[in-house]
PDB file of C-alpha atoms and ligand atoms in Angstrom:
ATOM      1  CA  MET D 403      25.792  13.697 -54.982  1.00 97.00           C
ATOM      2  CA  ARG D 404      26.052  11.186 -52.203  1.00 98.00           C
ATOM      3  CA  ILE D 405      28.421   7.935 -52.487  1.00 98.00           C
ATOM      4  CA  ILE D 406      28.050   5.304 -50.183  1.00 98.00           C
ATOM      5  CA  ASN D 407      30.668   2.875 -50.368  1.00 98.00           C
ATOM      6  CA  VAL D 408      29.950  -0.795 -49.573  1.00 98.00           C
ATOM      7  CA  LYS D 409      31.615  -4.003 -49.216  1.00 98.00           C
ATOM      8  CA  ASP D 410      30.278  -6.166 -51.815  1.00 98.00           C
ATOM      9  CA  TYR D 411      27.172  -6.775 -54.107  1.00 98.00           C
ATOM     10  CA  GLU D 412      25.010  -7.923 -51.189  1.00 98.00           C
ATOM     11  CA  GLU D 413      25.895  -5.076 -49.067  1.00 98.00           C
ATOM     12  CA  MET D 414      25.087  -2.674 -52.069  1.00 98.00           C
ATOM     13  CA  SER D 415      21.791  -4.529 -52.602  1.00 99.00           C
ATOM     14  CA  ARG D 416      20.747  -4.389 -48.813  1.00 98.00           C
ATOM     15  CA  LYS D 417      21.399  -0.559 -48.727  1.00 98.00           C
ATOM     16  CA  ALA D 418      19.510   0.123 -52.025  1.00 99.00           C
ATOM     17  CA  ALA D 419      16.559  -2.055 -50.486  1.00 99.00           C
ATOM     18  CA  ASP D 420      16.536  -0.136 -47.542  1.00 98.00           C
ATOM     19  CA  LEU D 421      16.533   3.382 -49.215  1.00 98.00           C
ATOM     20  CA  ILE D 422      13.786   2.136 -51.325  1.00 99.00           C
ATOM     21  CA  ALA D 423      11.893   0.992 -48.331  1.00 99.00           C
ATOM     22  CA  ALA D 424      12.252   4.281 -46.578  1.00 98.00           C
ATOM     23  CA  GLN D 425      10.972   5.940 -49.568  1.00 98.00           C
ATOM     24  CA  ILE D 426       7.696   3.565 -49.525  1.00 98.00           C
ATOM     25  CA  ILE D 427       7.420   3.944 -45.742  1.00 98.00           C
ATOM     26  CA  LEU D 428       7.435   7.664 -45.835  1.00 98.00           C
ATOM     27  CA  ASN D 429       4.888   7.586 -48.735  1.00 98.00           C
ATOM     28  CA  PRO D 430       2.974   4.228 -49.341  1.00 98.00           C
ATOM     29  CA  LYS D 431       1.712   5.897 -52.676  1.00 98.00           C
ATOM     30  CA  SER D 432       5.306   6.287 -53.884  1.00 98.00           C
ATOM     31  CA  VAL D 433       6.082   6.043 -57.798  1.00 99.00           C
ATOM     32  CA  LEU D 434       9.235   3.982 -58.266  1.00 99.00           C
ATOM     33  CA  GLY D 435      11.207   3.918 -61.487  1.00 99.00           C
ATOM     34  CA  LEU D 436      12.841   0.710 -61.921  1.00 99.00           C
ATOM     35  CA  ALA D 437      15.738  -1.054 -64.004  1.00 98.00           C
ATOM     36  CA  THR D 438      16.378  -4.803 -64.954  1.00 98.00           C
ATOM     37  CA  GLY D 439      19.851  -6.371 -65.515  1.00 96.00           C
ATOM     38  CA  SER D 440      22.202  -8.075 -62.910  1.00 97.00           C
ATOM     39  CA  SER D 441      22.838  -4.901 -60.810  1.00 98.00           C
ATOM     40  CA  PRO D 442      19.171  -4.637 -59.099  1.00 98.00           C
ATOM     41  CA  ILE D 443      18.637  -8.428 -58.862  1.00 98.00           C
ATOM     42  CA  GLY D 444      19.923  -8.466 -55.335  1.00 98.00           C
ATOM     43  CA  THR D 445      17.807  -5.224 -54.496  1.00 99.00           C
ATOM     44  CA  TYR D 446      14.625  -7.088 -55.555  1.00 99.00           C
ATOM     45  CA  GLU D 447      15.563 -10.142 -53.302  1.00 98.00           C
ATOM     46  CA  CYS D 448      15.831  -7.872 -50.213  1.00 98.00           C
ATOM     47  CA  LEU D 449      12.825  -5.748 -50.982  1.00 99.00           C
ATOM     48  CA  VAL D 450      10.942  -9.486 -51.492  1.00 98.00           C
ATOM     49  CA  GLU D 451      12.112 -10.223 -48.128  1.00 98.00           C
ATOM     50  CA  LEU D 452      11.277  -6.906 -46.687  1.00 98.00           C
ATOM     51  CA  ASN D 453       7.760  -7.265 -48.243  1.00 98.00           C
ATOM     52  CA  ARG D 454       7.262 -10.819 -46.558  1.00 98.00           C
ATOM     53  CA  ASN D 455       8.584  -9.691 -43.068  1.00 98.00           C
ATOM     54  CA  GLY D 456       5.900  -6.908 -43.071  1.00 98.00           C
ATOM     55  CA  VAL D 457       8.281  -3.929 -43.104  1.00 98.00           C
ATOM     56  CA  ILE D 458       6.865  -2.818 -46.529  1.00 98.00           C
ATOM     57  CA  ASP D 459       3.629  -2.643 -48.393  1.00 98.00           C
ATOM     58  CA  PHE D 460       3.493  -2.428 -52.157  1.00 98.00           C
ATOM     59  CA  SER D 461      -0.335  -2.545 -52.316  1.00 98.00           C
ATOM     60  CA  HIS D 462      -0.412   1.538 -53.160  1.00 98.00           C
ATOM     61  CA  VAL D 463       3.009   1.451 -54.942  1.00 99.00           C
ATOM     62  CA  THR D 464       3.054   2.394 -58.802  1.00 99.00           C
ATOM     63  CA  THR D 465       6.243   1.223 -60.650  1.00 99.00           C
ATOM     64  CA  ILE D 466       7.421   2.522 -64.159  1.00 98.00           C
ATOM     65  CA  ASN D 467      10.281   0.592 -65.798  1.00 98.00           C
ATOM     66  CA  LEU D 468      13.139   2.413 -67.789  1.00 98.00           C
ATOM     67  CA  ASP D 469      12.817   0.187 -70.809  1.00 98.00           C
ATOM     68  CA  GLU D 470      11.940  -2.890 -72.784  1.00 98.00           C
ATOM     69  CA  TYR D 471      13.519  -4.841 -76.043  1.00 97.00           C
ATOM     70  CA  TYR D 472      11.684  -3.832 -79.017  1.00 97.00           C
ATOM     71  CA  GLY D 473       9.686  -6.846 -80.518  1.00 95.00           C
ATOM     72  CA  LEU D 474       9.581  -9.137 -77.565  1.00 95.00           C
ATOM     73  CA  ASP D 475       6.499 -10.587 -76.279  1.00 94.00           C
ATOM     74  CA  PRO D 476       5.994  -9.896 -72.277  1.00 96.00           C
ATOM     75  CA  THR D 477       5.970 -13.785 -72.157  1.00 96.00           C
ATOM     76  CA  HIS D 478       9.403 -14.074 -73.687  1.00 95.00           C
ATOM     77  CA  ASP D 479      11.699 -14.953 -70.824  1.00 94.00           C
ATOM     78  CA  GLN D 480      14.062 -12.391 -71.901  1.00 95.00           C
ATOM     79  CA  SER D 481      11.702  -9.523 -71.751  1.00 97.00           C
ATOM     80  CA  TYR D 482      12.027  -7.034 -69.258  1.00 98.00           C
ATOM     81  CA  ARG D 483       8.262  -7.664 -68.402  1.00 98.00           C
ATOM     82  CA  TYR D 484       9.161 -11.204 -67.605  1.00 98.00           C
ATOM     83  CA  PHE D 485      12.185 -10.216 -65.704  1.00 98.00           C
ATOM     84  CA  MET D 486      10.226  -7.950 -63.552  1.00 98.00           C
ATOM     85  CA  ASN D 487       7.444 -10.189 -62.773  1.00 98.00           C
ATOM     86  CA  LYS D 488      10.000 -12.974 -61.933  1.00 98.00           C
ATOM     87  CA  HIS D 489      12.267 -11.043 -59.605  1.00 98.00           C
ATOM     88  CA  LEU D 490       9.826  -8.647 -58.007  1.00 98.00           C
ATOM     89  CA  PHE D 491       6.162  -8.264 -58.999  1.00 98.00           C
ATOM     90  CA  SER D 492       4.905 -11.705 -58.756  1.00 98.00           C
ATOM     91  CA  ARG D 493       6.535 -12.014 -55.195  1.00 98.00           C
ATOM     92  CA  VAL D 494       5.081  -9.003 -53.359  1.00 98.00           C
ATOM     93  CA  ASN D 495       1.970  -7.829 -52.989  1.00 98.00           C
ATOM     94  CA  ILE D 496       1.865  -5.062 -55.650  1.00 98.00           C
ATOM     95  CA  ASN D 497      -1.362  -4.377 -57.656  1.00 98.00           C
ATOM     96  CA  MET D 498      -0.253  -5.626 -61.381  1.00 98.00           C
ATOM     97  CA  ALA D 499      -2.398  -3.015 -62.780  1.00 98.00           C
ATOM     98  CA  ASN D 500       0.043  -0.153 -61.238  1.00 98.00           C
ATOM     99  CA  THR D 501       3.183  -1.892 -62.747  1.00 98.00           C
ATOM    100  CA  HIS D 502       4.346  -0.286 -66.202  1.00 98.00           C
ATOM    101  CA  LEU D 503       6.646  -0.847 -68.786  1.00 98.00           C
ATOM    102  CA  PRO D 504       6.875   0.115 -72.385  1.00 98.00           C
ATOM    103  CA  ASP D 505       5.039  -2.343 -74.923  1.00 98.00           C
ATOM    104  CA  GLY D 506       7.723  -3.976 -76.769  1.00 96.00           C
ATOM    105  CA  LYS D 507       4.943  -5.195 -79.366  1.00 97.00           C
ATOM    106  CA  ALA D 508       3.355  -1.924 -79.838  1.00 97.00           C
ATOM    107  CA  LYS D 509       2.487  -1.378 -83.492  1.00 96.00           C
ATOM    108  CA  ASP D 510       2.950   2.190 -83.296  1.00 97.00           C
ATOM    109  CA  ILE D 511       6.084   3.105 -81.735  1.00 97.00           C
ATOM    110  CA  ASP D 512       5.565   6.972 -81.735  1.00 97.00           C
ATOM    111  CA  ALA D 513       2.242   6.507 -80.132  1.00 98.00           C
ATOM    112  CA  GLU D 514       3.687   4.104 -77.564  1.00 98.00           C
ATOM    113  CA  CYS D 515       6.338   6.615 -76.702  1.00 98.00           C
ATOM    114  CA  ARG D 516       3.828   9.358 -76.191  1.00 98.00           C
ATOM    115  CA  ARG D 517       1.664   6.912 -74.253  1.00 98.00           C
ATOM    116  CA  TYR D 518       4.454   6.132 -71.828  1.00 98.00           C
ATOM    117  CA  ASP D 519       5.405   9.804 -71.342  1.00 98.00           C
ATOM    118  CA  ASP D 520       1.737  10.879 -70.686  1.00 98.00           C
ATOM    119  CA  LEU D 521       1.636   7.926 -68.158  1.00 98.00           C
ATOM    120  CA  ILE D 522       4.714   9.183 -66.364  1.00 98.00           C
ATOM    121  CA  GLU D 523       3.232  12.619 -66.050  1.00 98.00           C
ATOM    122  CA  SER D 524      -0.260  11.140 -64.978  1.00 98.00           C
ATOM    123  CA  VAL D 525       1.384   9.757 -61.930  1.00 98.00           C
ATOM    124  CA  GLY D 526       2.995  12.848 -61.050  1.00 98.00           C
ATOM    125  CA  GLY D 527       6.497  11.880 -61.897  1.00 98.00           C
ATOM    126  CA  ILE D 528       9.006   9.419 -60.419  1.00 98.00           C
ATOM    127  CA  ASP D 529       9.676   9.475 -56.707  1.00 98.00           C
ATOM    128  CA  LEU D 530      12.491   7.265 -56.771  1.00 99.00           C
ATOM    129  CA  GLN D 531      14.616   6.030 -59.781  1.00 99.00           C
ATOM    130  CA  LEU D 532      16.949   2.813 -59.735  1.00 99.00           C
ATOM    131  CA  LEU D 533      19.521   2.849 -62.073  1.00 99.00           C
ATOM    132  CA  GLY D 534      22.418   0.631 -63.047  1.00 98.00           C
ATOM    133  CA  ILE D 535      25.100   1.900 -65.752  1.00 98.00           C
ATOM    134  CA  GLY D 536      26.119   0.237 -68.988  1.00 96.00           C
ATOM    135  CA  HIS D 537      29.499  -0.043 -69.680  1.00 96.00           C
ATOM    136  CA  ASN D 538      29.467   2.717 -72.234  1.00 96.00           C
ATOM    137  CA  GLY D 539      27.596   4.807 -69.539  1.00 98.00           C
ATOM    138  CA  HIS D 540      23.805   4.084 -70.815  1.00 97.00           C
ATOM    139  CA  ILE D 541      21.178   4.770 -68.224  1.00 98.00           C
ATOM    140  CA  GLY D 542      17.913   2.967 -69.325  1.00 98.00           C
ATOM    141  CA  PHE D 543      18.961   2.309 -72.818  1.00 97.00           C
ATOM    142  CA  ASN D 544      19.978   6.013 -73.323  1.00 97.00           C
ATOM    143  CA  GLU D 545      22.903   5.107 -75.542  1.00 96.00           C
ATOM    144  CA  PRO D 546      25.823   7.499 -76.363  1.00 96.00           C
ATOM    145  CA  SER D 547      24.718   9.969 -78.650  1.00 96.00           C
ATOM    146  CA  ASP D 548      25.106  13.646 -79.972  1.00 97.00           C
ATOM    147  CA  GLU D 549      22.548  14.893 -77.789  1.00 98.00           C
ATOM    148  CA  PHE D 550      20.488  14.065 -74.647  1.00 98.00           C
ATOM    149  CA  ILE D 551      16.979  12.754 -75.856  1.00 98.00           C
ATOM    150  CA  PRO D 552      14.318  13.778 -73.312  1.00 98.00           C
ATOM    151  CA  GLY D 553      11.355  11.959 -74.282  1.00 98.00           C
ATOM    152  CA  THR D 554      10.467   8.094 -74.416  1.00 98.00           C
ATOM    153  CA  HIS D 555      12.055   6.979 -77.484  1.00 98.00           C
ATOM    154  CA  CYS D 556      13.095   3.798 -79.795  1.00 98.00           C
ATOM    155  CA  VAL D 557      16.698   3.358 -79.918  1.00 97.00           C
ATOM    156  CA  SER D 558      19.056   1.071 -81.672  1.00 94.00           C
ATOM    157  CA  LEU D 559      21.146  -0.786 -79.260  1.00 94.00           C
ATOM    158  CA  SER D 560      25.154   0.140 -79.605  1.00 92.00           C
ATOM    159  CA  GLU D 561      27.426  -2.934 -80.258  1.00 93.00           C
ATOM    160  CA  SER D 562      28.578  -2.682 -76.465  1.00 90.00           C
ATOM    161  CA  THR D 563      25.177  -3.072 -75.255  1.00 92.00           C
ATOM    162  CA  ILE D 564      24.197  -6.251 -77.573  1.00 95.00           C
ATOM    163  CA  ASN D 565      27.437  -7.843 -76.809  1.00 94.00           C
ATOM    164  CA  ALA D 566      27.020  -7.131 -72.714  1.00 91.00           C
ATOM    165  CA  ASN D 567      23.192  -8.539 -73.001  1.00 92.00           C
ATOM    166  CA  SER D 568      24.121 -11.600 -75.481  1.00 94.00           C
ATOM    167  CA  ARG D 569      24.763 -13.291 -71.960  1.00 92.00           C
ATOM    168  CA  PHE D 570      21.205 -13.668 -71.349  1.00 91.00           C
ATOM    169  CA  PHE D 571      20.311 -15.031 -74.812  1.00 94.00           C
ATOM    170  CA  LYS D 572      21.071 -18.400 -76.432  1.00 92.00           C
ATOM    171  CA  SER D 573      23.224 -16.691 -79.045  1.00 93.00           C
ATOM    172  CA  ARG D 574      24.218 -12.905 -79.950  1.00 95.00           C
ATOM    173  CA  ASP D 575      21.988 -13.294 -82.780  1.00 95.00           C
ATOM    174  CA  GLU D 576      18.618 -13.125 -80.821  1.00 94.00           C
ATOM    175  CA  VAL D 577      19.543 -10.263 -78.824  1.00 95.00           C
ATOM    176  CA  PRO D 578      16.958  -7.504 -80.072  1.00 96.00           C
ATOM    177  CA  ARG D 579      18.432  -4.550 -81.760  1.00 96.00           C
ATOM    178  CA  LYS D 580      16.169  -2.286 -80.698  1.00 97.00           C
ATOM    179  CA  ALA D 581      14.379  -0.822 -77.448  1.00 97.00           C
ATOM    180  CA  ILE D 582      12.094   1.425 -76.328  1.00 98.00           C
ATOM    181  CA  THR D 583      13.478   3.547 -73.516  1.00 98.00           C
ATOM    182  CA  MET D 584      12.412   6.207 -71.201  1.00 98.00           C
ATOM    183  CA  GLY D 585      14.148   9.431 -71.949  1.00 98.00           C
ATOM    184  CA  ILE D 586      16.627  11.738 -69.767  1.00 98.00           C
ATOM    185  CA  LYS D 587      13.833  14.253 -68.808  1.00 98.00           C
ATOM    186  CA  ALA D 588      11.962  11.803 -66.735  1.00 98.00           C
ATOM    187  CA  ILE D 589      14.907  10.096 -65.385  1.00 98.00           C
ATOM    188  CA  MET D 590      16.229  13.685 -64.310  1.00 98.00           C
ATOM    189  CA  GLN D 591      12.783  14.893 -63.059  1.00 98.00           C
ATOM    190  CA  ALA D 592      12.792  11.860 -60.558  1.00 98.00           C
ATOM    191  CA  ARG D 593      12.763  13.442 -57.278  1.00 98.00           C
ATOM    192  CA  LYS D 594      15.598  10.902 -56.056  1.00 98.00           C
ATOM    193  CA  VAL D 595      17.854   8.922 -57.941  1.00 99.00           C
ATOM    194  CA  LEU D 596      19.611   5.924 -56.866  1.00 99.00           C
ATOM    195  CA  LEU D 597      22.658   4.575 -58.703  1.00 99.00           C
ATOM    196  CA  ILE D 598      24.010   1.068 -58.050  1.00 99.00           C
ATOM    197  CA  ALA D 599      27.146  -0.288 -59.866  1.00 98.00           C
ATOM    198  CA  SER D 600      29.454  -3.010 -59.151  1.00 98.00           C
ATOM    199  CA  GLY D 601      31.959  -5.364 -60.611  1.00 98.00           C
ATOM    200  CA  GLU D 602      35.401  -4.087 -61.420  1.00 98.00           C
ATOM    201  CA  ASP D 603      34.276  -3.668 -65.293  1.00 97.00           C
ATOM    202  CA  LYS D 604      32.315  -1.073 -64.400  1.00 98.00           C
ATOM    203  CA  LYS D 605      34.915   1.067 -62.563  1.00 98.00           C
ATOM    204  CA  GLU D 606      36.173   3.245 -65.154  1.00 98.00           C
ATOM    205  CA  ILE D 607      32.801   4.210 -66.625  1.00 98.00           C
ATOM    206  CA  LEU D 608      31.434   4.998 -63.205  1.00 98.00           C
ATOM    207  CA  LYS D 609      34.238   7.138 -62.604  1.00 98.00           C
ATOM    208  CA  LYS D 610      34.046   9.164 -65.850  1.00 98.00           C
ATOM    209  CA  ALA D 611      30.023   9.299 -65.498  1.00 98.00           C
ATOM    210  CA  LEU D 612      30.448  11.069 -61.944  1.00 98.00           C
ATOM    211  CA  PHE D 613      33.680  12.876 -62.297  1.00 98.00           C
ATOM    212  CA  GLY D 614      34.177  13.266 -65.902  1.00 98.00           C
ATOM    213  CA  PRO D 615      32.695  16.070 -68.481  1.00 98.00           C
ATOM    214  CA  ILE D 616      28.964  16.098 -68.953  1.00 98.00           C
ATOM    215  CA  THR D 617      28.150  14.854 -72.254  1.00 98.00           C
ATOM    216  CA  PRO D 618      25.485  12.933 -74.236  1.00 98.00           C
ATOM    217  CA  GLN D 619      28.499  10.321 -75.094  1.00 98.00           C
ATOM    218  CA  VAL D 620      28.367   9.426 -71.517  1.00 98.00           C
ATOM    219  CA  PRO D 621      24.835   9.651 -70.797  1.00 98.00           C
ATOM    220  CA  ALA D 622      25.117   8.927 -67.073  1.00 98.00           C
ATOM    221  CA  SER D 623      27.289  11.878 -66.784  1.00 98.00           C
ATOM    222  CA  ILE D 624      24.019  14.008 -66.719  1.00 98.00           C
ATOM    223  CA  LEU D 625      23.492  12.651 -63.321  1.00 98.00           C
ATOM    224  CA  GLN D 626      25.865  15.023 -61.837  1.00 98.00           C
ATOM    225  CA  LEU D 627      23.407  17.712 -62.329  1.00 98.00           C
ATOM    226  CA  HIS D 628      20.618  16.025 -60.401  1.00 98.00           C
ATOM    227  CA  LYS D 629      20.027  17.271 -57.020  1.00 98.00           C
ATOM    228  CA  ASP D 630      19.348  14.224 -55.187  1.00 98.00           C
ATOM    229  CA  LEU D 631      21.624  11.558 -56.476  1.00 98.00           C
ATOM    230  CA  THR D 632      22.700   8.515 -54.390  1.00 98.00           C
ATOM    231  CA  VAL D 633      25.145   6.099 -55.656  1.00 98.00           C
ATOM    232  CA  ILE D 634      25.774   2.883 -53.957  1.00 98.00           C
ATOM    233  CA  THR D 635      28.976   0.911 -55.102  1.00 98.00           C
ATOM    234  CA  PRO D 636      31.575  -1.452 -53.853  1.00 98.00           C
ATOM    235  CA  LEU D 637      34.009  -0.013 -56.365  1.00 98.00           C
ATOM    236  CA  ASP D 638      36.749   2.404 -55.135  1.00 96.00           C
ATOM    237  CA  ILE D 639      36.175   5.385 -57.450  1.00 93.00           C
TER     238      ILE D 639
HETATM  239  C1  F6R T2015      18.136  -1.965 -67.885  1.00 70.62           C
HETATM  240  C2  F6R T2015      18.797  -0.979 -68.070  1.00 70.62           C
HETATM  241  C3  F6R T2015      20.238  -0.756 -68.409  1.00 70.62           C
HETATM  242  C4  F6R T2015      20.947  -1.612 -67.134  1.00 70.62           C
HETATM  243  C5  F6R T2015      22.650  -1.618 -67.592  1.00 70.62           C
HETATM  244  C6  F6R T2015      23.376  -2.307 -66.617  1.00 70.62           C
HETATM  245  O1  F6R T2015      16.603  -1.600 -67.469  1.00 70.62           O
HETATM  246  O2  F6R T2015      18.261   0.241 -67.734  1.00 70.62           O
HETATM  247  O3  F6R T2015      20.496   0.393 -68.272  1.00 70.62           O
HETATM  248  O4  F6R T2015      20.716  -0.938 -65.817  1.00 70.62           O
HETATM  249  O5  F6R T2015      22.663  -1.868 -68.759  1.00 70.62           O
HETATM  250  O6  F6R T2015      23.166  -3.760 -66.429  1.00 70.62           O
HETATM  251  P1  F6R T2015      23.538  -4.712 -65.637  1.00 70.62           P
HETATM  252  O7  F6R T2015      23.233  -4.330 -64.389  1.00 70.62           O
HETATM  253  O8  F6R T2015      22.883  -5.964 -66.106  1.00 70.62           O
HETATM  254  O9  F6R T2015      25.189  -4.479 -65.653  1.00 70.62           O
END
């Protein structure tokens, strides 16, 4: 594990974007695993700038997002498809057909989960997976549980996650209770993992995930076993 300590959120975002840019420069056909939430917004901003300045070209890049709320239409302003279009896809020269998220409106959830796993396999797995971390240690929406769940699955969001994400909705009641998330296997099989975390409220869980026992009760703790994990954080852990 490599930990890069930075001054603040801005420097974390710049460095994360630089590592993603390096990945795209080394392999223009990279498959990027992407996350939503507050953590990567600055990173996406920097990637947009690097694309505008001609430093990176997204035209051959494929993206696979970690998760999507169950029941939200892609046009809903809190859906993760909407988030990705807004913060990244609509602002760079990516081919939209190469951007993928689970379908939150899928009628047959099991079939949708299988489709997503097959898709990840068909593109040859993920070259670089960008991750944030939840207050309870979740990665993607792999919530604390008795076991690590390998494949894409539908998950009931924990109270902690519903509370944390209610800040984006008009009221807590509007937060979807379920989501479809990539499983631990695809994340662990990503050739590189890049974890970003900032804000004092993430300090304890980040410490626990990186240096505590490896347990499905802290899903991010499994990253300790990843061969190429880079953590960028302003937190003094
Ligand atoms: C979102 C995701 C989540 C977030 C986590 C942290 O696609 O996968 O695991 O990374 O909930 O969210 P923020 O960055 O908003 O604190």
